[in-house]
Tab-separated table of C-alpha atoms in Angstrom:
chain	number	residue	atom	x	y	z
A	141	MET	CA	49.571	156.758	123.192
A	142	SER	CA	50.304	160.090	122.655
A	143	ARG	CA	47.438	162.704	120.908
A	144	LEU	CA	49.237	162.973	118.137
A	145	ASP	CA	49.559	159.101	117.673
A	146	ASP	CA	46.210	158.792	117.477
A	147	GLU	CA	45.771	161.805	115.259
A	148	LEU	CA	48.074	160.017	112.832
A	149	LYS	CA	46.319	156.582	113.114
A	150	GLN	CA	43.110	158.790	111.742
A	151	ALA	CA	44.847	160.407	109.417
A	152	LEU	CA	46.485	157.176	107.958
A	153	ARG	CA	43.967	154.918	108.216
A	154	ARG	CA	43.044	152.552	105.147
A	155	LYS	CA	40.572	153.945	102.556
A	156	GLU	CA	38.622	151.753	100.172
A	157	PRO	CA	39.455	152.422	96.230
A	158	PRO	CA	36.037	152.937	94.175
A	159	ALA	CA	33.751	150.031	94.239
A	160	ASP	CA	34.432	148.998	91.114
A	161	PHE	CA	38.487	148.602	91.973
A	162	ALA	CA	38.962	145.062	91.488
A	163	ALA	CA	36.644	145.153	88.643
A	164	ARG	CA	38.826	147.294	86.347
A	165	VAL	CA	42.025	144.965	87.933
A	166	LEU	CA	40.618	141.852	86.081
A	167	ASP	CA	39.786	144.183	83.015
A	168	ARG	CA	43.246	145.444	82.625
A	169	ILE	CA	44.266	141.713	83.291
A	170	GLN	CA	42.073	140.176	80.289
A	171	GLN	CA	43.839	143.066	78.252
A	172	ASP	CA	47.544	142.188	78.902
A	173	ALA	CA	46.623	138.548	79.056
A	174	PRO	CA	49.076	137.319	76.662
A	175	HIS	CA	51.693	139.140	78.646
A	176	ALA	CA	50.479	138.824	82.061
A	177	THR	CA	49.262	135.684	83.069
A	178	VAL	CA	50.779	132.831	84.407
A	179	HIS	CA	49.431	130.232	82.539
A	180	HIS	CA	51.116	131.648	79.428
A	181	MET	CA	54.568	129.940	79.894
A	182	PRO	CA	54.871	128.081	76.605
A	183	VAL	CA	53.665	131.526	74.676
A	184	ARG	CA	56.114	133.277	76.042
A	185	ALA	CA	58.648	130.496	75.523
A	186	VAL	CA	57.615	130.812	71.911
A	187	ASN	CA	57.910	134.472	71.903
A	188	SER	CA	61.378	134.369	73.409
A	189	PHE	CA	62.983	131.307	70.771
A	190	PRO	CA	63.329	133.843	67.873
A	191	ARG	CA	65.916	135.537	70.603
A	192	LEU	CA	67.234	132.023	71.495
A	193	LEU	CA	67.706	131.129	67.927
A	194	ALA	CA	69.604	135.180	67.388
A	195	ILE	CA	71.867	134.027	70.274
A	196	ALA	CA	72.850	130.390	69.422
A	197	ALA	CA	73.467	131.369	65.626
A	198	THR	CA	75.465	134.372	66.941
A	199	ILE	CA	77.284	131.812	69.169
A	200	ALA	CA	77.567	129.551	65.907
A	201	LEU	CA	78.907	131.919	63.589
A	202	MET	CA	81.933	133.088	66.358
A	203	ILE	CA	82.788	129.452	67.085
A	204	LEU	CA	82.788	128.950	63.220
A	205	ALA	CA	84.951	132.294	62.433
A	206	GLY	CA	87.319	131.110	65.645
A	207	VAL	CA	87.629	127.887	63.554
A	208	LEU	CA	88.227	129.285	60.236
A	209	TRP	CA	91.095	131.525	61.888
A	210	PHE	CA	92.741	128.775	63.687
A	211	VAL	CA	92.799	126.573	60.587
A	212	VAL	CA	94.047	129.403	58.086
A	213	ARG	CA	96.786	130.472	60.542
A	214	ARG	CA	97.996	126.702	61.073
A	215	GLN	CA	98.198	126.385	57.196
A	216	GLN	CA	100.369	129.684	57.645
A	217	GLY	CA	102.371	127.846	59.950
A	218	ALA	CA	102.698	125.243	58.252
A	219	GLN	CA	104.292	126.824	55.039
A	220	PRO	CA	107.737	125.797	54.220
A	221	SER	CA	109.473	129.000	54.862
A	222	THR	CA	108.601	129.214	58.581
A	223	PRO	CA	109.733	125.579	60.908
A	224	VAL	CA	112.932	125.895	59.206
A	225	MET	CA	114.491	124.913	62.440
A	226	VAL	CA	112.521	121.917	63.174
A	227	LYS	CA	112.861	120.330	59.648
A	228	GLU	CA	116.804	120.540	59.842
A	229	ASP	CA	117.202	119.327	63.158
A	230	LYS	CA	114.448	116.526	62.942
A	231	PRO	CA	112.355	116.058	59.626
A	232	ALA	CA	108.893	115.779	59.538
A	233	ARG	CA	107.645	112.434	58.765
A	234	LYS	CA	106.107	113.397	55.533
A	235	ASP	CA	109.641	114.303	54.491
A	236	LYS	CA	110.978	110.682	55.656
A	237	GLU	CA	108.342	108.772	54.259
A	238	GLU	CA	109.691	110.918	50.733
A	239	ARG	CA	112.999	110.583	51.017
A	240	ALA	CA	112.628	107.030	51.869
A	241	ALA	CA	111.705	106.119	47.854
A	242	PRO	CA	114.168	109.018	46.807
A	243	VAL	CA	114.184	107.746	42.823
A	244	ASP	CA	110.013	107.727	42.869
A	245	LYS	CA	110.067	111.617	43.732
A	246	PRO	CA	109.155	113.783	40.754
A	247	LEU	CA	111.804	116.009	40.362
A	248	VAL	CA	110.647	119.626	39.935
A	249	PRO	CA	112.927	122.948	40.025
A	250	GLU	CA	110.796	124.637	42.072
A	251	ASP	CA	110.562	122.347	44.651
A	252	GLU	CA	114.734	122.772	44.676
A	253	LYS	CA	114.162	126.123	45.072
A	254	ASP	CA	111.554	126.104	48.060
A	255	GLU	CA	113.912	123.499	49.961
A	256	GLN	CA	116.846	125.424	49.585
A	257	ARG	CA	115.272	128.268	50.977
A	258	ALA	CA	114.182	126.310	53.872
A	259	TYR	CA	117.464	125.534	54.296
A	260	GLN	CA	118.663	128.835	54.310
A	261	PRO	CA	119.041	129.761	58.213
A	262	VAL	CA	120.403	126.091	58.967
A	263	LYS	CA	123.714	127.613	57.053
A	264	ARG	CA	124.476	130.703	59.543
A	265	LYS	CA	123.942	127.775	62.542
A	266	LEU	CA	126.924	125.270	61.144
A	267	SER	CA	129.872	125.561	63.154
A	268	PRO	CA	132.508	127.048	60.722
A	269	ARG	CA	135.225	124.784	61.973
A	270	LYS	CA	133.226	121.663	60.329
A	271	ALA	CA	133.591	123.190	57.224
A	272	PRO	CA	137.087	122.554	56.195
A	273	ARG	CA	136.586	118.669	56.717
A	274	VAL	CA	134.560	118.327	53.601
A	275	ASN	CA	137.030	117.312	50.549
A	276	VAL	CA	134.754	118.605	47.983
A	277	LEU	CA	135.707	117.116	44.502
A	278	PRO	CA	135.823	119.950	41.550
A	279	ARG	CA	132.702	120.217	39.738
A	280	GLU	CA	134.456	118.785	36.516
A	281	LYS	CA	135.209	115.513	38.216
A	282	THR	CA	132.041	114.182	39.448
A	283	PHE	CA	129.624	112.386	37.748
A	284	ALA	CA	126.734	114.382	38.767
A	285	PRO	CA	123.893	115.145	36.041
A	286	ASP	CA	123.033	118.032	34.709
A	287	ALA	CA	119.942	119.595	35.086
A	288	GLU	CA	118.108	118.543	32.149
A	289	ASN	CA	119.526	114.530	32.373
A	290	PHE	CA	118.852	114.211	35.717
A	291	LEU	CA	114.649	115.292	34.918
A	292	ALA	CA	114.814	112.298	32.727
A	293	LEU	CA	115.920	109.836	35.197
A	294	GLU	CA	113.579	107.193	36.701
A	295	SER	CA	115.413	104.193	38.361
A	296	PRO	CA	118.217	104.303	40.949
A	297	SER	CA	120.693	102.442	38.226
A	298	ASP	CA	119.759	105.371	36.184
A	299	PHE	CA	121.653	108.103	38.390
A	300	ASN	CA	124.731	108.796	37.520
A	301	PHE	CA	125.875	110.046	40.887
A	302	SER	CA	129.073	110.866	42.342
A	303	VAL	CA	130.292	110.691	46.020
A	304	ASP	CA	133.606	111.427	47.023
A	305	ASP	CA	135.704	109.300	49.485
A	306	GLU	CA	135.005	111.025	52.675
A	307	THR	CA	130.860	110.625	52.182
A	308	ALA	CA	131.585	107.413	51.265
A	309	ARG	CA	133.434	106.366	54.456
A	310	HIS	CA	130.744	108.167	56.213
A	311	LEU	CA	128.202	106.033	54.764
A	312	ARG	CA	130.242	103.390	55.149
A	313	LYS	CA	130.765	104.102	58.941
A	314	ALA	CA	126.584	104.783	59.541
A	315	GLN	CA	125.854	101.547	57.605
A	316	LEU	CA	128.386	99.667	60.305
A	317	LEU	CA	126.746	101.834	63.186
A	318	LEU	CA	123.051	100.640	62.046
A	319	ARG	CA	123.935	97.336	61.896
A	320	SER	CA	125.647	96.922	65.239
A	321	PHE	CA	122.563	99.061	66.717
A	322	ARG	CA	119.977	96.003	64.868
A	323	ASN	CA	121.997	93.134	65.732
A	324	THR	CA	122.032	94.478	69.689
A	325	GLU	CA	120.178	91.783	71.602
A	326	PHE	CA	118.763	92.052	74.481
A	327	ALA	CA	118.880	89.504	77.970
A	328	ALA	CA	115.883	87.342	78.105
A	329	SER	CA	114.766	89.073	81.283
A	330	ASP	CA	114.344	92.286	78.411
A	331	SER	CA	116.732	94.289	80.623
A	332	PRO	CA	118.294	97.357	79.103
A	333	VAL	CA	121.647	97.090	77.000
A	334	ASP	CA	124.512	99.488	77.424
A	335	ILE	CA	124.560	101.482	73.656
A	336	SER	CA	126.702	103.853	74.897
A	337	TYR	CA	129.579	103.519	72.288
A	338	GLU	CA	126.571	103.276	69.369
A	339	LYS	CA	125.450	106.937	71.072
A	340	GLN	CA	128.699	108.145	71.185
A	341	LEU	CA	129.743	107.287	67.479
A	342	SER	CA	125.907	108.214	65.850
A	343	ARG	CA	126.856	112.049	67.670
A	344	GLU	CA	130.008	112.049	65.611
A	345	LEU	CA	128.401	110.809	62.889
A	346	LEU	CA	125.420	112.900	62.639
A	347	ASN	CA	127.575	115.862	62.826
A	348	ASP	CA	129.215	114.639	58.992
A	349	ASN	CA	125.956	114.070	57.939
A	350	MET	CA	124.855	117.132	58.388
A	351	LEU	CA	127.805	118.739	56.483
A	352	PHE	CA	127.781	116.182	53.607
A	353	ARG	CA	124.243	116.308	52.828
A	354	ARG	CA	124.390	120.094	52.599
A	355	GLU	CA	127.460	119.923	50.160
A	356	ALA	CA	125.553	117.151	48.451
A	357	GLU	CA	122.678	119.604	48.212
A	358	THR	CA	124.994	122.810	46.993
A	359	ARG	CA	126.430	120.576	44.444
A	360	LYS	CA	122.743	119.180	43.698
A	361	ASN	CA	124.095	115.554	44.236
A	362	LEU	CA	120.362	114.695	44.789
A	363	PRO	CA	120.546	111.016	45.235
A	364	VAL	CA	123.183	111.427	47.809
A	365	LYS	CA	121.602	114.130	49.977
A	366	GLU	CA	118.551	111.675	49.831
A	367	VAL	CA	120.278	108.945	51.196
A	368	LEU	CA	121.755	110.946	53.757
A	369	SER	CA	118.398	112.844	54.596
A	370	SER	CA	117.002	109.458	55.252
A	371	LEU	CA	120.320	108.542	57.579
A	372	GLU	CA	119.653	111.607	59.942
A	373	PRO	CA	116.464	110.680	61.464
A	374	PHE	CA	118.336	107.619	62.551
A	375	LEU	CA	121.541	108.937	63.481
A	376	LEU	CA	119.606	111.669	66.035
A	377	ASP	CA	117.236	108.780	67.557
A	378	ILE	CA	120.469	106.809	68.367
A	379	ALA	CA	122.202	109.716	69.435
A	380	ASN	CA	118.708	110.744	71.573
A	381	LEU	CA	118.712	107.328	73.335
A	382	GLY	CA	118.904	107.476	77.183
A	383	ALA	CA	122.132	105.700	78.495
A	384	GLN	CA	120.147	102.824	79.311
A	385	PRO	CA	117.119	102.504	76.770
A	386	SER	CA	114.238	100.283	77.248
A	387	PRO	CA	113.775	97.264	74.769
A	388	ASP	CA	110.644	99.125	73.763
A	389	GLU	CA	112.746	102.031	72.317
A	390	MET	CA	115.098	100.191	70.560
A	391	ARG	CA	112.751	98.166	68.677
A	392	GLN	CA	110.869	101.060	67.602
A	393	ILE	CA	113.562	102.382	65.859
A	394	LYS	CA	114.759	99.046	64.434
A	395	GLU	CA	111.221	98.644	63.776
A	396	ARG	CA	111.467	102.145	61.326
A	397	MET	CA	115.087	101.038	59.854
A	398	ARG	CA	113.383	97.869	58.873
A	399	ARG	CA	110.471	99.506	57.265
A	400	LYS	CA	112.940	102.332	55.818
A	401	GLU	CA	115.233	99.383	54.608
A	402	ILE	CA	117.825	102.073	55.270
A	403	VAL	CA	120.471	99.785	55.667
A	404	ALA	CA	120.345	98.176	52.308
A	405	GLU	CA	119.964	101.550	51.186
A	406	LEU	CA	123.073	102.252	52.604
A	407	GLN	CA	125.143	99.027	50.929
A	408	VAL	CA	123.684	99.931	47.820
A	409	TYR	CA	125.109	103.528	47.829
A	410	THR	CA	128.343	102.670	49.000
A	411	ALA	CA	128.927	99.429	46.516
A	412	ARG	CA	127.758	102.189	44.001
A	413	ALA	CA	130.140	104.591	45.233
A	414	ALA	CA	133.145	101.621	45.383
A	415	THR	CA	132.297	100.667	41.515
A	416	VAL	CA	132.001	104.312	40.117
A	417	ALA	CA	136.037	104.952	42.308
A	418	VAL	CA	136.963	101.640	40.643
A	419	ALA	CA	135.740	102.658	36.997
A	420	GLY	CA	137.450	106.234	37.312
A	421	PHE	CA	140.885	104.362	37.935
A	422	ARG	CA	140.332	102.846	34.924
B	57	MET	CA	43.492	132.025	101.933
B	58	SER	CA	46.509	129.458	100.834
B	59	GLU	CA	43.954	127.626	98.664
B	60	THR	CA	42.546	130.741	97.030
B	61	LEU	CA	45.850	131.784	96.033
B	62	ALA	CA	47.255	128.174	95.218
B	63	ARG	CA	43.748	128.218	92.821
B	64	ALA	CA	44.024	131.892	91.857
B	65	ALA	CA	47.916	130.670	90.721
B	66	VAL	CA	46.486	128.215	88.404
B	67	GLY	CA	44.228	130.844	86.592
B	68	ASP	CA	41.228	131.586	88.745
B	69	GLN	CA	39.581	134.654	88.002
B	70	THR	CA	37.697	134.233	90.688
B	71	ALA	CA	39.843	133.716	93.265
B	72	PHE	CA	42.347	136.712	91.853
B	73	ALA	CA	39.260	138.805	92.443
B	74	HIS	CA	39.067	137.749	95.946
B	75	ILE	CA	42.830	138.432	96.657
B	76	VAL	CA	42.288	141.836	95.083
B	77	ARG	CA	39.322	142.549	97.192
B	78	GLU	CA	41.196	141.688	100.684
B	79	ASN	CA	44.133	143.643	99.838
B	80	GLN	CA	43.160	146.296	97.915
B	81	ALA	CA	42.533	148.715	100.541
B	82	MET	CA	45.859	148.213	102.214
B	83	VAL	CA	47.643	148.639	98.330
B	84	TYR	CA	45.627	151.535	97.614
B	85	SER	CA	45.702	153.437	100.808
B	86	LEU	CA	49.486	153.393	100.831
B	87	ALA	CA	49.716	154.843	97.641
B	88	ARG	CA	46.785	157.593	98.488
B	89	HIS	CA	48.674	158.873	101.687
B	90	PHE	CA	51.825	158.730	99.610
B	91	LEU	CA	50.805	160.268	96.847
B	92	ARG	CA	48.232	162.381	97.811
B	93	ASP	CA	46.465	161.632	94.757
B	94	GLY	CA	43.334	159.311	94.885
B	95	ALA	CA	43.145	158.789	90.714
B	96	LEU	CA	47.304	158.236	90.619
B	97	ALA	CA	47.220	155.920	93.832
B	98	GLU	CA	44.349	154.219	91.941
B	99	GLU	CA	46.678	153.618	89.211
B	100	LEU	CA	49.760	152.316	91.158
B	101	ALA	CA	46.744	150.179	92.819
B	102	GLN	CA	45.982	148.443	89.858
B	103	GLU	CA	49.824	147.942	88.550
B	104	VAL	CA	50.758	146.437	91.887
B	105	PHE	CA	47.723	143.837	91.198
B	106	LEU	CA	49.134	143.413	87.529
B	107	GLN	CA	52.311	142.690	88.827
B	108	LEU	CA	51.317	140.059	91.301
B	109	TYR	CA	49.224	138.391	88.655
B	110	ARG	CA	52.161	137.999	87.133
B	111	HIS	CA	54.118	136.703	90.293
B	112	LEU	CA	51.421	134.691	91.921
B	113	SER	CA	53.360	131.719	91.673
B	114	SER	CA	56.052	132.945	93.440
B	115	ILE	CA	54.082	133.593	96.393
B	116	LYS	CA	53.890	131.070	99.158
B	117	SER	CA	51.296	132.287	101.584
B	118	SER	CA	49.124	135.168	103.369
B	119	GLU	CA	51.654	136.589	105.069
B	120	HIS	CA	54.279	136.508	102.281
B	121	LEU	CA	51.640	138.180	99.840
B	122	ARG	CA	50.831	141.036	102.462
B	123	PHE	CA	54.384	141.317	102.642
B	124	TRP	CA	55.032	140.884	98.858
B	125	LEU	CA	51.985	143.525	98.537
B	126	ARG	CA	53.625	146.479	100.788
B	127	LYS	CA	57.184	146.084	99.671
B	128	VAL	CA	56.367	146.227	96.024
B	129	THR	CA	53.658	148.942	96.574
B	130	THR	CA	56.533	150.831	98.410
B	131	ASN	CA	58.954	151.001	95.960
B	132	ARG	CA	56.308	151.821	93.278
B	133	CYS	CA	55.192	154.845	95.396
B	134	ILE	CA	59.092	155.541	95.519
B	135	ASP	CA	59.618	155.378	91.466
B	136	TYR	CA	56.509	157.405	91.118
B	137	ALA	CA	57.709	160.315	93.291
B	138	ARG	CA	61.118	160.140	91.582
B	139	ALA	CA	59.496	160.269	88.074
B	140	ALA	CA	57.321	163.141	89.331
B	141	ARG	CA	59.988	165.285	90.523
B	142	SER	CA	58.766	168.056	87.981
B	143	HIS	CA	56.284	168.748	90.692
B	144	PRO	CA	58.024	170.683	93.179
B	145	GLN	CA	58.229	168.883	96.439
B	146	MET	CA	57.437	171.200	99.664
B	147	SER	CA	59.716	171.018	102.408
B	148	LEU	CA	58.132	170.479	105.680
B	149	ASP	CA	59.407	173.836	106.937
B	150	GLU	CA	57.836	176.089	104.114
B	151	ALA	CA	54.481	173.897	104.815
B	152	PRO	CA	51.464	176.656	105.303
B	153	GLU	CA	50.623	176.615	108.432
B	154	LEU	CA	47.255	176.718	109.322
B	155	LEU	CA	45.103	178.868	111.908
B	156	ALA	CA	43.055	176.407	113.672
B	157	PRO	CA	43.221	176.955	117.213
B	158	GLU	CA	40.589	175.184	118.440
B	159	LEU	CA	40.253	171.690	117.196
B	160	PRO	CA	37.645	169.006	118.494
B	161	VAL	CA	39.314	165.384	118.532
B	162	PHE	CA	39.811	164.155	114.921
B	163	ASP	CA	38.959	167.022	113.469
B	164	PRO	CA	38.835	166.348	109.633
B	165	ALA	CA	40.698	169.978	109.225
B	166	LEU	CA	43.312	168.634	111.583
B	167	THR	CA	43.501	165.182	109.731
B	168	GLU	CA	43.686	167.262	106.577
B	169	THR	CA	46.564	169.175	107.900
B	170	LEU	CA	48.534	166.109	109.383
B	171	GLU	CA	47.907	164.532	105.768
B	172	ARG	CA	49.303	167.541	104.350
B	173	HIS	CA	52.250	167.541	106.289
B	174	ILE	CA	53.020	164.016	106.065
B	175	ALA	CA	52.986	164.366	102.197
B	176	ALA	CA	55.727	167.203	102.484
B	177	LEU	CA	57.728	164.604	104.583
B	178	PRO	CA	60.886	163.185	102.111
B	179	GLU	CA	60.197	159.809	100.809
B	180	LYS	CA	61.435	157.504	102.922
B	181	PRO	CA	60.405	159.095	106.616
B	182	ARG	CA	56.576	159.270	104.724
B	183	LEU	CA	56.900	155.879	103.766
B	184	ILE	CA	57.862	154.852	107.207
B	185	VAL	CA	55.063	157.180	109.239
B	186	ILE	CA	52.874	155.530	106.624
B	187	LEU	CA	54.070	151.902	107.485
B	188	ARG	CA	53.915	152.395	111.052
B	189	TYR	CA	50.224	154.110	111.514
B	190	GLN	CA	48.655	152.788	108.435
B	191	GLU	CA	49.938	149.093	109.067
B	192	GLU	CA	50.844	149.403	112.410
B	193	LEU	CA	53.960	147.577	111.655
B	194	GLU	CA	56.797	147.322	114.196
B	195	PRO	CA	60.189	149.421	113.149
B	196	ALA	CA	61.812	145.906	112.396
B	197	GLU	CA	59.010	144.781	109.823
B	198	ILE	CA	59.386	148.028	108.481
B	199	ALA	CA	62.858	147.778	108.217
B	200	GLU	CA	62.225	144.658	106.348
B	201	ILE	CA	60.308	145.960	103.586
B	202	LEU	CA	62.513	148.991	102.899
B	203	GLU	CA	65.405	146.882	103.429
B	204	MET	CA	67.112	149.400	105.338
B	205	PRO	CA	68.899	149.084	109.095
B	206	VAL	CA	66.088	149.121	111.525
B	207	ASN	CA	67.804	152.247	114.124
B	208	THR	CA	67.814	154.445	110.579
B	209	VAL	CA	63.721	153.361	110.868
B	210	LYS	CA	63.373	154.290	114.045
B	211	SER	CA	65.782	157.770	114.116
B	212	HIS	CA	63.603	158.655	110.917
B	213	LEU	CA	60.347	157.651	112.757
B	214	ARG	CA	61.499	160.194	115.950
B	215	ARG	CA	62.438	163.142	113.803
B	216	SER	CA	59.368	162.344	111.620
B	217	LEU	CA	57.316	162.723	114.387
B	218	ALA	CA	59.209	165.632	115.977
B	219	VAL	CA	58.833	167.404	113.234
B	220	LEU	CA	55.061	166.770	112.645
B	221	ARG	CA	54.651	167.704	116.314
B	222	GLY	CA	56.198	170.917	115.925
B	223	LYS	CA	54.324	171.890	113.061
B	224	LEU	CA	51.010	170.717	114.383
B	225	THR	CA	51.768	172.501	117.637
B	226	ARG	CA	52.435	175.947	115.811
B	227	ALA	CA	49.500	175.469	113.752
B	228	ILE	CA	47.171	174.714	116.712
B	229	GLY	CA	48.677	176.198	119.425
B	230	GLU	CA	49.675	174.476	122.744
B	231	VAL	CA	47.439	171.251	122.571
B	232	CYS	CA	48.809	168.338	124.102
B	233	LEU	CA	49.988	166.517	120.995
């Protein structure tokens, strides 16, 4: 070890602090007791409680704001003008339920306007080659009620509606299709059944149904429009079934048909149309 | 010592006072040699022990306690030095050289000179020299406290000693240093 090392050790030897150093440290600990002691964890926890509370409140407010924003956005999204295409292609459950009882539905002109507005974009989507297939009767030859009388009507028997031949034929075809579908029997093993014919027919009727419904709507022939609207989901469901649908899928559609009494409704309208036609000849 | 630590950790002031007395020389001297100011060193040492009191529960053993005290003291020394930048630091080359050609062994003047030269070293090399010669720590231990590579500690130490030797040689003449 060199002399420098010795000198360094001498120069850097430990030196004692003032005699009362430890006492001063303890005094400072006493002064800082609320903050310094390790035994005041609960006190510290209490001190930090307001901060935690503030953080929790901030988080809660942020979550609340997020939920409100979501609800407002959802309500805006539920306006009738927004999901037009969905409404046209596959009516919402609420609409279907309303259509199930077309007679009880309050007929308010404002609603009609809204519905017409909602269906506006669909006009552009329709294939132009389909339009000429509808034979529109002149307005003076129909039995459609005017707006004032229409609002006063209460029961289906009160409706003096008109059904042109094309629409009546369409309703009869649809009725036969639904009857055929309803009467489809499963084998004992619940094996899939072949409904390719019903599917094909349903597709064809679906296109026609859309056109007739639009036409009835334009002419404010609301009873016909309602029955066509009720029919459309069933045509859509049948058309969209798989090549060999499972019994469960078919049972679901049949059950809905039973609940909505769509076959009976179609029967009423086709019979009514026939009666009106006979009366017209006389 | 572990028992004392345990008692201090549950609030025994007497046990904590015992720990302070056991380690006060080390903490105070580290600060004193680094800062070259007794009052400031005492202030710093008190703060270190206050911090120890708050963290007693995290101290596992007496070895851990010594390591913790050295580490906290050196960190605080650096903090103090940085806060006191207003005091111009004298580089080793600018340090005044003393004219004392004949010196007895452990001459107080030589010791004083050496202390001043040490104080003029940059922060990290100064701490390395202090830890090496005051606490007689190995470079690996110093590296652990200062959180730097061992080779860096060794090179700092080598260069610091060379500088100190040169300064002292010029100051006291051709003495066997």
